[in-house]
Coordinates of C-alpha atoms in Angstrom, one line a residue:
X162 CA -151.6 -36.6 18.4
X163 CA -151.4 -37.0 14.5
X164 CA -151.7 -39.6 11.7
X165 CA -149.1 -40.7 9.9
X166 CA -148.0 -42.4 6.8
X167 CA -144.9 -43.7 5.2
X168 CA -144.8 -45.5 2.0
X169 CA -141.6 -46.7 1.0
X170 CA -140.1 -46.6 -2.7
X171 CA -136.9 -46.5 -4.4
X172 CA -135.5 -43.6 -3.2
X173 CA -136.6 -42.9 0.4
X174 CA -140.0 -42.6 1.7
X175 CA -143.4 -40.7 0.3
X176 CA -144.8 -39.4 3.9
X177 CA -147.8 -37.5 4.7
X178 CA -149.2 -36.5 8.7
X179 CA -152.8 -34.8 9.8
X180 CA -153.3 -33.7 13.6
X181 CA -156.4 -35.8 13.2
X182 CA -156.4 -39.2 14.6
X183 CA -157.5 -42.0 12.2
X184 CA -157.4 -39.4 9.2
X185 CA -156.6 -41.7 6.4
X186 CA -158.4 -44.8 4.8
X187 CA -157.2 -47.9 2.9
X188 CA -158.0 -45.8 -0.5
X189 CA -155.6 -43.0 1.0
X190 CA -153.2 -45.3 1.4
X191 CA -153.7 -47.1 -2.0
X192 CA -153.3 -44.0 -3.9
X193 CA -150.0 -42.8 -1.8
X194 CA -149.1 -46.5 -2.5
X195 CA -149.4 -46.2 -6.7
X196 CA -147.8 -42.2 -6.0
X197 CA -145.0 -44.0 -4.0
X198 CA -144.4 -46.5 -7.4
X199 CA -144.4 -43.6 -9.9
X200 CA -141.9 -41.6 -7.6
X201 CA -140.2 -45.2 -7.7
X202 CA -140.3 -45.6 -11.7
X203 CA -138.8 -41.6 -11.6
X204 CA -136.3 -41.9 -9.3
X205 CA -134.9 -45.3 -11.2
X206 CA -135.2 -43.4 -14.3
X207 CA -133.2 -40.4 -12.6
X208 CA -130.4 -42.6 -11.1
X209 CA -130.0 -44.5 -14.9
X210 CA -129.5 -41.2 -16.5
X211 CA -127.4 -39.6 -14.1
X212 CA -124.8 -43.2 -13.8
X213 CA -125.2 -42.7 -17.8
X214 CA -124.0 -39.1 -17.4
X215 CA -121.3 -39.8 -15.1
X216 CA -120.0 -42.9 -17.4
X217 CA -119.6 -41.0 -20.6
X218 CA -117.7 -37.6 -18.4
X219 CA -115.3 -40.6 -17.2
X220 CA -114.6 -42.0 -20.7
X221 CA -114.2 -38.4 -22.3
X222 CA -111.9 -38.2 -19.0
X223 CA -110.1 -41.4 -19.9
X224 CA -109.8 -40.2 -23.6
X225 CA -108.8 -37.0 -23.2
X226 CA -105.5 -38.4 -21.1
X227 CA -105.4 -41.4 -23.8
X228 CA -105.1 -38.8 -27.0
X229 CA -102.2 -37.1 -24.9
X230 CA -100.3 -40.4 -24.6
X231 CA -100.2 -41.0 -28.4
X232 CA -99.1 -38.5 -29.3
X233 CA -96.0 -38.3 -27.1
X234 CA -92.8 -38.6 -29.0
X235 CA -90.4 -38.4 -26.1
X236 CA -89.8 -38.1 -22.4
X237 CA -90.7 -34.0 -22.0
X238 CA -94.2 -35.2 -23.7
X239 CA -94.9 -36.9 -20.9
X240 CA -95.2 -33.8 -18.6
X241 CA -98.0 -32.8 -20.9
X242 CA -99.8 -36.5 -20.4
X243 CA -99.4 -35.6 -16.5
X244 CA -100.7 -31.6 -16.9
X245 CA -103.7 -33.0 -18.3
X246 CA -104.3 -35.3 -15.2
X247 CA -105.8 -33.3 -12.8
X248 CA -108.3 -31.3 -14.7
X249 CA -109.4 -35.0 -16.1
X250 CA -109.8 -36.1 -13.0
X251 CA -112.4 -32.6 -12.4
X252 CA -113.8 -32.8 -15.7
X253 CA -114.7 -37.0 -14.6
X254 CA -116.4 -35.5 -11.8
X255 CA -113.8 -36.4 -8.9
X256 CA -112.8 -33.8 -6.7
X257 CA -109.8 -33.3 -4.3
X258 CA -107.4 -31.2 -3.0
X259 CA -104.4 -32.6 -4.6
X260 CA -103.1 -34.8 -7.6
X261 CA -100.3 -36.3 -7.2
X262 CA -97.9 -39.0 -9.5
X263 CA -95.1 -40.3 -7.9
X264 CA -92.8 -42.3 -9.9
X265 CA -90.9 -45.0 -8.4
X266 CA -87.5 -46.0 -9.2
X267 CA -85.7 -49.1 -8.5
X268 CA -82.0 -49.3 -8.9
X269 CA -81.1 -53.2 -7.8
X270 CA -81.6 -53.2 -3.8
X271 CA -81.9 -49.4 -3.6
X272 CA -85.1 -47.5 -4.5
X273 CA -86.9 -43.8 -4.6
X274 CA -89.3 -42.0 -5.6
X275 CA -89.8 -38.5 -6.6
X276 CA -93.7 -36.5 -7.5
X277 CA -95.2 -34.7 -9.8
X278 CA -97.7 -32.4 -9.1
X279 CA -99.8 -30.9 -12.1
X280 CA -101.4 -28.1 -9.9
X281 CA -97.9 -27.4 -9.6
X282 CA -96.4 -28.5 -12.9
X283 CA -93.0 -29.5 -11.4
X284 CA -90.8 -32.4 -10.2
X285 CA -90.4 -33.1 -6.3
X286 CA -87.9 -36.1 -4.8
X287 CA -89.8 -37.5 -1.7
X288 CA -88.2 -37.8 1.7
X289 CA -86.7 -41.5 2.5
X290 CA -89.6 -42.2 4.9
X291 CA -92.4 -41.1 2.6
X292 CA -90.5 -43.1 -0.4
X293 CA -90.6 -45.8 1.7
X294 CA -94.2 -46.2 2.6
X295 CA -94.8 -45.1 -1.3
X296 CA -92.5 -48.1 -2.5
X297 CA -94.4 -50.6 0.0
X298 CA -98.2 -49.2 -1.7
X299 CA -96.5 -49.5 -5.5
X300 CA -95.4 -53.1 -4.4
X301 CA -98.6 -54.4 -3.5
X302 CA -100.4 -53.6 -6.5
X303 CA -103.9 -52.8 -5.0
X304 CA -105.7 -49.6 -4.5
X305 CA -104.6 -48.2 -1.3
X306 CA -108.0 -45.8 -0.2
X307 CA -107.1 -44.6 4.1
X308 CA -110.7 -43.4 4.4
X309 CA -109.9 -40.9 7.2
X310 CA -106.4 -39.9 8.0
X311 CA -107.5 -38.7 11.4
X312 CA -108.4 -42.2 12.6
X313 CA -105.5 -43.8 11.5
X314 CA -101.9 -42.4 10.3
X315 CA -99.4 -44.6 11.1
X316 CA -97.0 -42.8 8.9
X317 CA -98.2 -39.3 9.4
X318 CA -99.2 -38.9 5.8
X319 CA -101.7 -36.1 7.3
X320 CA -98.0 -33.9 8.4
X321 CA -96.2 -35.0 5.3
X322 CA -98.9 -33.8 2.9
X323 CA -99.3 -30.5 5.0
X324 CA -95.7 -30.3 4.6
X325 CA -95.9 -30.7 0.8
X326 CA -99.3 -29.2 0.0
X327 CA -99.7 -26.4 3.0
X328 CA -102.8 -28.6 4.6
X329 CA -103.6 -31.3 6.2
X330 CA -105.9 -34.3 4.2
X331 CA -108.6 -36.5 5.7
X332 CA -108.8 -38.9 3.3
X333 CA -105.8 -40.5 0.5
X334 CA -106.0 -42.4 -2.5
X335 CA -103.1 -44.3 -4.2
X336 CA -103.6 -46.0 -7.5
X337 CA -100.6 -48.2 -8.4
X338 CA -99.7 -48.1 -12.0
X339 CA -96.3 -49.4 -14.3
X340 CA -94.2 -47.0 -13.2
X341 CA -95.3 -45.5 -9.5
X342 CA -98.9 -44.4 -8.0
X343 CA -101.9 -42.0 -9.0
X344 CA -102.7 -40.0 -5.9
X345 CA -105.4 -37.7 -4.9
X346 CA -106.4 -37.1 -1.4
X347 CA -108.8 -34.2 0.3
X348 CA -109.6 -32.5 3.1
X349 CA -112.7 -34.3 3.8
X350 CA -112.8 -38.3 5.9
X351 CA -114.5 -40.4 2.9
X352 CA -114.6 -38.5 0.0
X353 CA -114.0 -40.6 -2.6
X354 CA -116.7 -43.2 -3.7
X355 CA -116.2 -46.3 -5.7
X356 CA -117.2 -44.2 -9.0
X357 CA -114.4 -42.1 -8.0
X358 CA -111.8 -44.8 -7.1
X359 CA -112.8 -46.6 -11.0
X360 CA -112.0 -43.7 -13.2
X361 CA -108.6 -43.5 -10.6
X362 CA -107.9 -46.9 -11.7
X363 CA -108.8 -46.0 -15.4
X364 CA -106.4 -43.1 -15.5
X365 CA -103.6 -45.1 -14.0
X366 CA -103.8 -47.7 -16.6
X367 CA -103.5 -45.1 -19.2
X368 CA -100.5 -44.0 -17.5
X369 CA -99.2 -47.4 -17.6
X370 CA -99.8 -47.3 -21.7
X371 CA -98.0 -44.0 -21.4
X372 CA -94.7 -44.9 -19.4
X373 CA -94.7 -47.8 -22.0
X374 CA -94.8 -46.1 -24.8
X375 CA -91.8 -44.0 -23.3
X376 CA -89.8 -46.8 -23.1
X377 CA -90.7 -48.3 -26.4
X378 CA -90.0 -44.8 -27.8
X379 CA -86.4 -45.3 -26.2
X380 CA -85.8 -48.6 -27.2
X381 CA -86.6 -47.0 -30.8
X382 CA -84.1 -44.2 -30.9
X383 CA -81.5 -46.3 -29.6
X384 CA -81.9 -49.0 -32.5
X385 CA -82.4 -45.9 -34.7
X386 CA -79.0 -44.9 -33.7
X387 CA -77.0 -48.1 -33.8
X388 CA -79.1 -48.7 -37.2
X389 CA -77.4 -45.5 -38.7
X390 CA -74.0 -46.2 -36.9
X391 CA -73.9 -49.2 -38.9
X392 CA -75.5 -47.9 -42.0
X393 CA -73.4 -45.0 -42.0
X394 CA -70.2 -47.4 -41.2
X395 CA -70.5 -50.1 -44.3
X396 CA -67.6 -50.8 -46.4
X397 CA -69.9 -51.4 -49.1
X398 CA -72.7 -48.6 -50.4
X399 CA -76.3 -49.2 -49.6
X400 CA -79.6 -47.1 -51.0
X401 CA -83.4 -47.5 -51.1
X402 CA -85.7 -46.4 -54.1
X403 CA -89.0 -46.7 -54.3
X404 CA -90.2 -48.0 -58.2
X405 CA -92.1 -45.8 -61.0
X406 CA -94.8 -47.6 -62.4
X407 CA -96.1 -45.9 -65.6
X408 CA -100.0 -46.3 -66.4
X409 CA -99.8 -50.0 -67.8
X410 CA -98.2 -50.9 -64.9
X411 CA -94.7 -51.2 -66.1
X412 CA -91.6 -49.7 -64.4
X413 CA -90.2 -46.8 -65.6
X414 CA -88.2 -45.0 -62.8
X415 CA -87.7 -45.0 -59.6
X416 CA -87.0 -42.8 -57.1
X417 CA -83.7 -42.3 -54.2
X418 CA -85.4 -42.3 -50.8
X419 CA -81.9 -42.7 -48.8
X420 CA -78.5 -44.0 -49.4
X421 CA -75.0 -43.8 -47.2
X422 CA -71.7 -42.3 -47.3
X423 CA -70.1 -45.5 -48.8
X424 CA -72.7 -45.3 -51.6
X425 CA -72.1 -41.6 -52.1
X426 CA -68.3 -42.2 -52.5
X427 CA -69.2 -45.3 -54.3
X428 CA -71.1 -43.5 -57.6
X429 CA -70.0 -40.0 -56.9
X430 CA -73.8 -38.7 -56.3
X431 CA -74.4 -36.4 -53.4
X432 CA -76.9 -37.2 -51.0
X433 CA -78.2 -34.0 -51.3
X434 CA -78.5 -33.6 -54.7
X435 CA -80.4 -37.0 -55.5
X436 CA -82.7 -38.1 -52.6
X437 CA -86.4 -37.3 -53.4
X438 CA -85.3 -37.1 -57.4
X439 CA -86.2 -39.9 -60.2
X440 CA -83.3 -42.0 -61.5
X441 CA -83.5 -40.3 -65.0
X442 CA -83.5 -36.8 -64.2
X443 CA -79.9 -37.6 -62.2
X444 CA -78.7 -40.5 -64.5
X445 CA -80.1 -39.2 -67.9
X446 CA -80.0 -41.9 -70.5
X447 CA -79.9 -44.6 -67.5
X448 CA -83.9 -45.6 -69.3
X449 CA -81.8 -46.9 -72.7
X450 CA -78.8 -48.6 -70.7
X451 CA -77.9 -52.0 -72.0
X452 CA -78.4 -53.7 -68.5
X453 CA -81.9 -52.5 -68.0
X454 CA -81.0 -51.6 -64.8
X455 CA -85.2 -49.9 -64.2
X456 CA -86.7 -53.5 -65.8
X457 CA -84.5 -55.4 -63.2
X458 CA -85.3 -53.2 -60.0
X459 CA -89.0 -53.2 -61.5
X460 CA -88.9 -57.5 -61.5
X461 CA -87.4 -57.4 -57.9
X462 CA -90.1 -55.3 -56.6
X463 CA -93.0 -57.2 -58.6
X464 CA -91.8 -60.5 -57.6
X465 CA -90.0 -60.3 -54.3
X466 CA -86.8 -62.2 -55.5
X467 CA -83.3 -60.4 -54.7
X468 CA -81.0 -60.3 -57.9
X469 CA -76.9 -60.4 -57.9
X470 CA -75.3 -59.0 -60.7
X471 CA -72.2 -57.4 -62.3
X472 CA -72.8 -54.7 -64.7
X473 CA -70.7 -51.5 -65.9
X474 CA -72.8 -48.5 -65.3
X475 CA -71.7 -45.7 -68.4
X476 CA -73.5 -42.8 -66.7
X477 CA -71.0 -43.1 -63.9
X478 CA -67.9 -44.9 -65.8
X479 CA -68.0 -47.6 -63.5
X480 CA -68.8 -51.7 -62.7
X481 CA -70.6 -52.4 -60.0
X482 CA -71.5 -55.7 -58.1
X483 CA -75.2 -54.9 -56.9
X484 CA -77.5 -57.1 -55.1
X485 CA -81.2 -55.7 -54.9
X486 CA -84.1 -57.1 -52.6
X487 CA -87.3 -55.5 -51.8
X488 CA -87.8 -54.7 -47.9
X489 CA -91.2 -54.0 -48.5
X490 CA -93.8 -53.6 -50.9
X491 CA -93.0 -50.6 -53.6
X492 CA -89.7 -50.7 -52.7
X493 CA -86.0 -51.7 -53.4
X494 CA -82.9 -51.3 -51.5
X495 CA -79.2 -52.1 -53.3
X496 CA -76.3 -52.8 -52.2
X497 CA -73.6 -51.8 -54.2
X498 CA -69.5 -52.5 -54.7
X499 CA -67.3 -50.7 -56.9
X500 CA -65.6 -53.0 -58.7
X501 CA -64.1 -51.1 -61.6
X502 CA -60.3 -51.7 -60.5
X503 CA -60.9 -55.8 -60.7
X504 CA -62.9 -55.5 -64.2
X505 CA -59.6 -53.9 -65.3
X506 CA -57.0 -56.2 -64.1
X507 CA -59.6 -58.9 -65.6
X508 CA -59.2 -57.2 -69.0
X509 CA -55.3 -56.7 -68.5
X510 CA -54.8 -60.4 -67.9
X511 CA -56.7 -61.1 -71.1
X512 CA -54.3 -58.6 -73.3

């Protein structure tokens, strides 16, 4: 026979025997009592700094896939967003067997799905039937978490990832984001906690910033391109120039930031000759010209008010309608016609 003593506290029990009977007191007990509340205060103190710990290795986790998304400039940048999954995932403290993103694609009634695996780096097109049960877990927009694969597999994910991976998983893990699911699963029933299944859902709603920003990069280049279809296609000649401001704050020059072919046939100047270069050094003289063609760009600029005028430009040995606006602040575009050949049947007419 033995005494005996447990005395609860935070983190378990503080527990102490003797093969004596009746070996301890009320004082023993007392002082294992105020032990029991240090180990308490300690233990609290242990759990707060190791949930501290584990908070800021999933937000440098988070980050770290974050600063690869914005920095993507097209669709093969978004490879390097998914490489840097799975060691996030380690470096937040989760650990699996296999990561997994499988993108799901919808084309009116008819969908599938193919993976990427970082371990791996490469593309994979699921099977119909695993598409299927994918498509039906993207769909309902929750976290799908089967705890232990050997309970329950109604779609024999166990087969189809030892099929895929070369062994079978206990436990799987699908995070739904924009675009497909985040998976991980291991070879273990359970292995995933809730802190584990949080920084899943963090990561997939990075992913979802990162699939958006593909598209809006798309979208972009597309109105990029029609942009210089049509810019590149007007009758009439089009430039932007950014002002010259001397120290008192008065225009002096400006500069040719871009212009099209019509403008290029338009004055004669080459594209390549003038953009980057100051108005004077490829118009000398152009300062002194009657029409003040640096004062009226300036006015546009400072003032925000477009201007339409007619004006012969001797540099160039040529009248010009031009319309000027600013598109934003420091800034001027024109839009120029040529119209030397009416000016002359004008002055025809008049002889």
């Amino acid at each position: 026979e033995l005494s005996l003593i447990d005395v609860p506290f935070s983190g378990g029990t503080l527990a102490i025997n003797n093969r004596q009977l009746h070996a301890y007191n009320d004082e023993d007990v007392a002082v294992l009592q105020r032990f029991a509340t240090a180990l308490s205060d300690g233990f609290e103190r242990f759990v707060i700094i190791i949930e501290r710990n584990q908070a800021e290795r999933h937000k440098e986790a988070v980050n770290r896939i974050r600063e690869q998304v914005w920095f993507m400039e097209d669709d093969e940048d978004l490879v390097k967003v998914l490489d840097t999954v799975g060691d996030a995932l380690r470096d937040g403290g989760v650990t699996f067997c296999d990561c997994d993103i499988n993108l799901v694609e919808v084309t009116g009634e008819a969908s599938s799905v193919r993976h990427y695996n970082p371990q791996r780096k490469t593309w994979v097109e699921s099977p119909n039937d695993t598409a299927i049960r994918l498509v039906q877990l993207w769909s309902e927009r929750t976290v799908a978490y089967r705890r232990d694969l050997h309970q329950e597999d109604g779609y024999d994910e166990a087969g189809q990832i030892e099929k895929a991976f070369g062994h079978r998983a206990r436990s799987v893990v699908d995070v739904p984001f924009s675009d497909g699911t985040l998976a991980v699963n291991h070879d273990q029933p359970d292995a995933f906690s809730e802190s584990d299944l949080g920084l899943l859902q963090e990561i997939a709603a990075v992913l979802t910033e990162g699939f958006n920003r593909v598209r809006d990069l798309t979208t972009l280049r597309e109105n990029e391109r029609q942009y210089r279809s049509l810019f590149e296609n007007m009758v009439d000649g089009f430039a932007l120039h950014e002002i010259v401001l001397d120290e008192d704050g008065t225009p002096a020059d400006y500069v040719f930031l871009e212009m099209n072919g019509a403008f290029e046939q338009l004055t004669g100047l080459r594209r390549e000759s003038v953009i980057g270069r100051r108005v004077t050094e490829v118009l000398p003289g152009i300062e002194d010209d009657p029409t003040d063609w640096i004062g009226r760009y300036g006015r546009v600029v400072a003032t925000g008010e477009a201007t339409s005028f007619e004006s012969y430009l001797a540099q160039l040995g040529r009248w010009y309608q031009v319309t000027a606006y600013r598109p934003k602040d420091g800034q001027f575009a024109v839009v120029f016609a040529n119209i030397t050949e009416r000016k002359q049947m004008e002055e025809d007419l008049r002889e």
